[in-house]
PDB file of C-alpha atoms and ligand atoms in Angstrom:
ATOM      1  CA  MET A   4     192.844 250.847  23.718  1.00  0.00           C
ATOM      2  CA  LYS A   5     192.369 247.662  25.736  1.00  0.00           C
ATOM      3  CA  GLN A   6     192.432 248.249  29.484  1.00  0.00           C
ATOM      4  CA  ARG A   7     192.375 245.960  32.509  1.00  0.00           C
ATOM      5  CA  THR A   8     190.393 246.202  35.728  1.00  0.00           C
ATOM      6  CA  LEU A   9     189.935 244.063  38.821  1.00  0.00           C
ATOM      7  CA  ALA A  10     186.501 242.871  39.883  1.00  0.00           C
ATOM      8  CA  ILE A  11     185.928 241.094  43.184  1.00  0.00           C
ATOM      9  CA  ILE A  12     182.720 239.241  43.938  1.00  0.00           C
ATOM     10  CA  LYS A  13     182.475 239.857  47.701  1.00  0.00           C
ATOM     11  CA  PRO A  14     181.501 237.431  50.495  1.00  0.00           C
ATOM     12  CA  ASP A  15     177.848 238.584  50.631  1.00  0.00           C
ATOM     13  CA  ALA A  16     177.318 237.748  46.947  1.00  0.00           C
ATOM     14  CA  VAL A  17     179.160 234.419  47.267  1.00  0.00           C
ATOM     15  CA  ARG A  18     176.883 233.548  50.236  1.00  0.00           C
ATOM     16  CA  LYS A  19     173.827 234.464  48.137  1.00  0.00           C
ATOM     17  CA  ASN A  20     175.055 232.002  45.466  1.00  0.00           C
ATOM     18  CA  VAL A  21     174.931 234.593  42.668  1.00  0.00           C
ATOM     19  CA  VAL A  22     178.539 234.254  41.419  1.00  0.00           C
ATOM     20  CA  GLY A  23     177.357 232.817  38.082  1.00  0.00           C
ATOM     21  CA  GLU A  24     174.754 235.537  37.505  1.00  0.00           C
ATOM     22  CA  ILE A  25     177.291 238.285  38.226  1.00  0.00           C
ATOM     23  CA  ILE A  26     179.937 236.794  35.905  1.00  0.00           C
ATOM     24  CA  ALA A  27     177.271 236.388  33.190  1.00  0.00           C
ATOM     25  CA  GLN A  28     176.311 240.067  33.489  1.00  0.00           C
ATOM     26  CA  ILE A  29     179.990 241.074  33.272  1.00  0.00           C
ATOM     27  CA  THR A  30     180.743 238.958  30.186  1.00  0.00           C
ATOM     28  CA  GLN A  31     177.468 239.938  28.469  1.00  0.00           C
ATOM     29  CA  ALA A  32     178.621 243.558  28.854  1.00  0.00           C
ATOM     30  CA  GLY A  33     181.660 242.735  26.698  1.00  0.00           C
ATOM     31  CA  PHE A  34     184.382 242.112  29.274  1.00  0.00           C
ATOM     32  CA  LYS A  35     186.891 239.299  28.688  1.00  0.00           C
ATOM     33  CA  VAL A  36     187.843 237.238  31.748  1.00  0.00           C
ATOM     34  CA  LEU A  37     191.670 237.078  31.871  1.00  0.00           C
ATOM     35  CA  ALA A  38     191.910 235.261  35.220  1.00  0.00           C
ATOM     36  CA  CYS A  39     189.455 234.192  37.913  1.00  0.00           C
ATOM     37  CA  LYS A  40     189.585 232.185  41.147  1.00  0.00           C
ATOM     38  CA  MET A  41     187.686 231.563  44.354  1.00  0.00           C
ATOM     39  CA  THR A  42     189.820 232.365  47.403  1.00  0.00           C
ATOM     40  CA  SER A  43     189.630 234.082  50.786  1.00  0.00           C
ATOM     41  CA  LEU A  44     191.576 236.790  52.611  1.00  0.00           C
ATOM     42  CA  SER A  45     192.709 237.026  56.227  1.00  0.00           C
ATOM     43  CA  ALA A  46     191.830 240.282  58.017  1.00  0.00           C
ATOM     44  CA  ALA A  47     195.483 241.326  57.581  1.00  0.00           C
ATOM     45  CA  GLN A  48     195.376 240.642  53.822  1.00  0.00           C
ATOM     46  CA  SER A  49     192.093 242.593  53.520  1.00  0.00           C
ATOM     47  CA  GLY A  50     193.744 245.420  55.434  1.00  0.00           C
ATOM     48  CA  LYS A  51     196.601 245.459  52.937  1.00  0.00           C
ATOM     49  CA  PHE A  52     194.288 245.369  49.920  1.00  0.00           C
ATOM     50  CA  TYR A  53     192.217 248.297  51.265  1.00  0.00           C
ATOM     51  CA  GLU A  54     195.190 250.205  52.740  1.00  0.00           C
ATOM     52  CA  VAL A  55     194.118 253.406  50.914  1.00  0.00           C
ATOM     53  CA  HIS A  56     191.027 253.467  53.153  1.00  0.00           C
ATOM     54  CA  LYS A  57     192.862 252.922  56.444  1.00  0.00           C
ATOM     55  CA  GLU A  58     191.981 256.368  57.848  1.00  0.00           C
ATOM     56  CA  ARG A  59     188.260 255.913  57.043  1.00  0.00           C
ATOM     57  CA  PRO A  60     185.841 255.150  59.895  1.00  0.00           C
ATOM     58  CA  PHE A  61     184.565 252.041  58.070  1.00  0.00           C
ATOM     59  CA  TYR A  62     188.034 250.497  57.549  1.00  0.00           C
ATOM     60  CA  GLY A  63     187.740 247.921  60.366  1.00  0.00           C
ATOM     61  CA  GLU A  64     184.253 246.881  59.310  1.00  0.00           C
ATOM     62  CA  LEU A  65     185.384 246.639  55.673  1.00  0.00           C
ATOM     63  CA  CYS A  66     188.354 244.399  56.535  1.00  0.00           C
ATOM     64  CA  ASP A  67     186.241 242.137  58.791  1.00  0.00           C
ATOM     65  CA  PHE A  68     183.602 241.802  56.082  1.00  0.00           C
ATOM     66  CA  MET A  69     186.082 241.104  53.271  1.00  0.00           C
ATOM     67  CA  SER A  70     187.645 238.323  55.337  1.00  0.00           C
ATOM     68  CA  SER A  71     184.285 236.846  56.429  1.00  0.00           C
ATOM     69  CA  GLY A  72     184.040 234.298  53.599  1.00  0.00           C
ATOM     70  CA  ALA A  73     185.044 233.303  50.108  1.00  0.00           C
ATOM     71  CA  ILE A  74     185.615 235.930  47.417  1.00  0.00           C
ATOM     72  CA  VAL A  75     186.057 235.698  43.641  1.00  0.00           C
ATOM     73  CA  PRO A  76     188.670 238.101  42.207  1.00  0.00           C
ATOM     74  CA  ILE A  77     188.483 238.430  38.427  1.00  0.00           C
ATOM     75  CA  ALA A  78     190.945 240.182  36.115  1.00  0.00           C
ATOM     76  CA  LEU A  79     188.989 241.728  33.250  1.00  0.00           C
ATOM     77  CA  GLU A  80     189.903 243.282  29.909  1.00  0.00           C
ATOM     78  CA  LYS A  81     187.939 245.606  27.627  1.00  0.00           C
ATOM     79  CA  GLU A  82     188.233 249.000  25.955  1.00  0.00           C
ATOM     80  CA  ASN A  83     187.733 251.601  28.726  1.00  0.00           C
ATOM     81  CA  ALA A  84     187.428 248.756  31.256  1.00  0.00           C
ATOM     82  CA  VAL A  85     187.789 250.762  34.490  1.00  0.00           C
ATOM     83  CA  GLU A  86     185.051 253.283  33.737  1.00  0.00           C
ATOM     84  CA  ASP A  87     182.744 250.833  31.951  1.00  0.00           C
ATOM     85  CA  TYR A  88     182.947 248.286  34.797  1.00  0.00           C
ATOM     86  CA  ARG A  89     182.185 250.980  37.384  1.00  0.00           C
ATOM     87  CA  ALA A  90     179.121 251.980  35.350  1.00  0.00           C
ATOM     88  CA  LEU A  91     178.061 248.321  35.178  1.00  0.00           C
ATOM     89  CA  ILE A  92     178.267 247.841  38.971  1.00  0.00           C
ATOM     90  CA  GLY A  93     176.604 251.161  39.942  1.00  0.00           C
ATOM     91  CA  SER A  94     177.045 253.408  42.982  1.00  0.00           C
ATOM     92  CA  THR A  95     178.778 252.187  46.159  1.00  0.00           C
ATOM     93  CA  ASP A  96     175.452 252.499  47.986  1.00  0.00           C
ATOM     94  CA  PRO A  97     172.950 250.127  46.314  1.00  0.00           C
ATOM     95  CA  ALA A  98     170.113 252.488  47.294  1.00  0.00           C
ATOM     96  CA  GLU A  99     171.655 255.031  44.904  1.00  0.00           C
ATOM     97  CA  ALA A 100     172.665 252.537  42.191  1.00  0.00           C
ATOM     98  CA  ALA A 101     170.921 252.709  38.810  1.00  0.00           C
ATOM     99  CA  GLU A 102     168.307 250.093  37.912  1.00  0.00           C
ATOM    100  CA  GLY A 103     169.845 246.955  36.377  1.00  0.00           C
ATOM    101  CA  THR A 104     173.351 247.545  37.759  1.00  0.00           C
ATOM    102  CA  ILE A 105     175.045 244.688  39.607  1.00  0.00           C
ATOM    103  CA  ARG A 106     174.848 246.451  42.985  1.00  0.00           C
ATOM    104  CA  LYS A 107     171.176 247.344  42.459  1.00  0.00           C
ATOM    105  CA  ARG A 108     170.447 243.691  41.672  1.00  0.00           C
ATOM    106  CA  PHE A 109     172.581 241.962  44.295  1.00  0.00           C
ATOM    107  CA  ALA A 110     173.906 244.335  47.009  1.00  0.00           C
ATOM    108  CA  GLY A 111     172.275 244.721  50.404  1.00  0.00           C
ATOM    109  CA  SER A 112     174.048 247.799  51.794  1.00  0.00           C
ATOM    110  CA  LYS A 113     176.936 250.218  51.331  1.00  0.00           C
ATOM    111  CA  ALA A 114     179.169 247.935  53.408  1.00  0.00           C
ATOM    112  CA  GLU A 115     178.016 244.630  51.883  1.00  0.00           C
ATOM    113  CA  ASN A 116     177.813 245.783  48.297  1.00  0.00           C
ATOM    114  CA  ALA A 117     178.367 242.550  46.314  1.00  0.00           C
ATOM    115  CA  VAL A 118     181.293 243.639  44.137  1.00  0.00           C
ATOM    116  CA  HIS A 119     184.484 245.691  44.054  1.00  0.00           C
ATOM    117  CA  GLY A 120     185.892 247.560  41.068  1.00  0.00           C
ATOM    118  CA  SER A 121     189.238 249.323  40.567  1.00  0.00           C
ATOM    119  CA  ASP A 122     188.982 253.109  40.460  1.00  0.00           C
ATOM    120  CA  SER A 123     191.859 253.831  38.019  1.00  0.00           C
ATOM    121  CA  PRO A 124     194.059 251.931  35.526  1.00  0.00           C
ATOM    122  CA  GLU A 125     197.040 252.359  37.904  1.00  0.00           C
ATOM    123  CA  ASN A 126     195.159 250.878  40.856  1.00  0.00           C
ATOM    124  CA  ALA A 127     193.801 248.154  38.576  1.00  0.00           C
ATOM    125  CA  ALA A 128     197.348 247.026  37.745  1.00  0.00           C
ATOM    126  CA  ASN A 129     198.287 246.910  41.449  1.00  0.00           C
ATOM    127  CA  GLU A 130     195.050 245.159  42.447  1.00  0.00           C
ATOM    128  CA  ILE A 131     195.363 242.543  39.688  1.00  0.00           C
ATOM    129  CA  ALA A 132     198.952 241.882  40.824  1.00  0.00           C
ATOM    130  CA  PHE A 133     197.659 241.434  44.399  1.00  0.00           C
ATOM    131  CA  PHE A 134     195.725 238.323  43.304  1.00  0.00           C
ATOM    132  CA  PHE A 135     197.327 237.058  40.081  1.00  0.00           C
ATOM    133  CA  THR A 136     200.798 236.660  38.621  1.00  0.00           C
ATOM    134  CA  GLU A 137     201.268 237.941  35.080  1.00  0.00           C
ATOM    135  CA  SER A 138     202.104 234.397  33.988  1.00  0.00           C
ATOM    136  CA  GLU A 139     198.704 233.157  35.260  1.00  0.00           C
ATOM    137  CA  ILE A 140     197.034 235.787  33.104  1.00  0.00           C
ATOM    138  CA  VAL A 141     199.204 235.077  30.062  1.00  0.00           C
ATOM    139  CA  ALA A 142     198.890 231.301  30.512  1.00  0.00           C
ATOM    140  CA  ASN A 143     195.121 231.602  30.529  1.00  0.00           C
ATOM    141  CA  ASN A 144     195.059 233.715  27.394  1.00  0.00           C
ATOM    142  CA  ALA A 145     197.696 232.227  25.134  1.00  0.00           C
TER     143      ALA A 145
HETATM  144  P1  LIG B 208     184.709 248.987  47.139  1.00  0.00           P
HETATM  145  O1  LIG B 208     184.403 249.351  45.721  1.00  0.00           O
HETATM  146  O2  LIG B 208     185.169 247.616  47.412  1.00  0.00           O
HETATM  147  O3  LIG B 208     185.784 250.018  47.728  1.00  0.00           O
HETATM  148  C1  LIG B 208     185.825 250.428  49.069  1.00  0.00           C
HETATM  149  C2  LIG B 208     184.727 249.828  49.882  1.00  0.00           C
HETATM  150  O4  LIG B 208     184.498 250.426  51.140  1.00  0.00           O
HETATM  151  C3  LIG B 208     183.411 249.997  49.161  1.00  0.00           C
HETATM  152  O5  LIG B 208     183.376 249.216  48.000  1.00  0.00           O
HETATM  153  C4  LIG B 208     182.429 249.630  50.264  1.00  0.00           C
HETATM  154  O6  LIG B 208     182.260 248.235  50.384  1.00  0.00           O
HETATM  155  C5  LIG B 208     183.159 250.132  51.488  1.00  0.00           C
HETATM  156  N1  LIG B 208     182.510 251.338  51.997  1.00  0.00           N
HETATM  157  C6  LIG B 208     182.478 252.544  51.421  1.00  0.00           C
HETATM  158  N2  LIG B 208     181.771 253.411  52.184  1.00  0.00           N
HETATM  159  C7  LIG B 208     181.367 252.719  53.276  1.00  0.00           C
HETATM  160  C8  LIG B 208     180.627 253.055  54.429  1.00  0.00           C
HETATM  161  N3  LIG B 208     180.151 254.302  54.622  1.00  0.00           N
HETATM  162  N4  LIG B 208     180.417 252.097  55.343  1.00  0.00           N
HETATM  163  C9  LIG B 208     180.928 250.860  55.167  1.00  0.00           C
HETATM  164  N5  LIG B 208     181.638 250.471  54.079  1.00  0.00           N
HETATM  165  C10 LIG B 208     181.851 251.402  53.153  1.00  0.00           C
END
């Protein structure tokens, strides 16, 4: 069954100018881009997006980093999208990520790790709705 997930190309990867290479790796792995834009978040918006992590010691650092520059959220569709996208990006810590994964190729550290991926279909739906209206997605895929 087709599933959706949310990818975000984070500010470190945008600064490295590797947005195109990351999107190419995602689409070559069989994901369909349903919606995509370049935008940025305030610290408060980052805080809302990562609210589930608010008790974690790295929450402040994470919110500052995610609001430090442009990001590229992308709504993706594929069979088994959540799990397959997480396999494609690799471990949170690039030092532990498998060879050839997006984080191994482009991430510098656990904090500045190039890309985000939803961790469940339920969170994917909420995260996609954070950035895109359903009509934007439908309009782009009529
Ligand atoms: P992401 O997939 O966007 O989801 C939560 C993010 O928190 C994660 O990627 C990392 O960027 C960040 N993160 C997780 N662990 C740490 C850590 N120990 N220090 C700093 N940031 C972290």
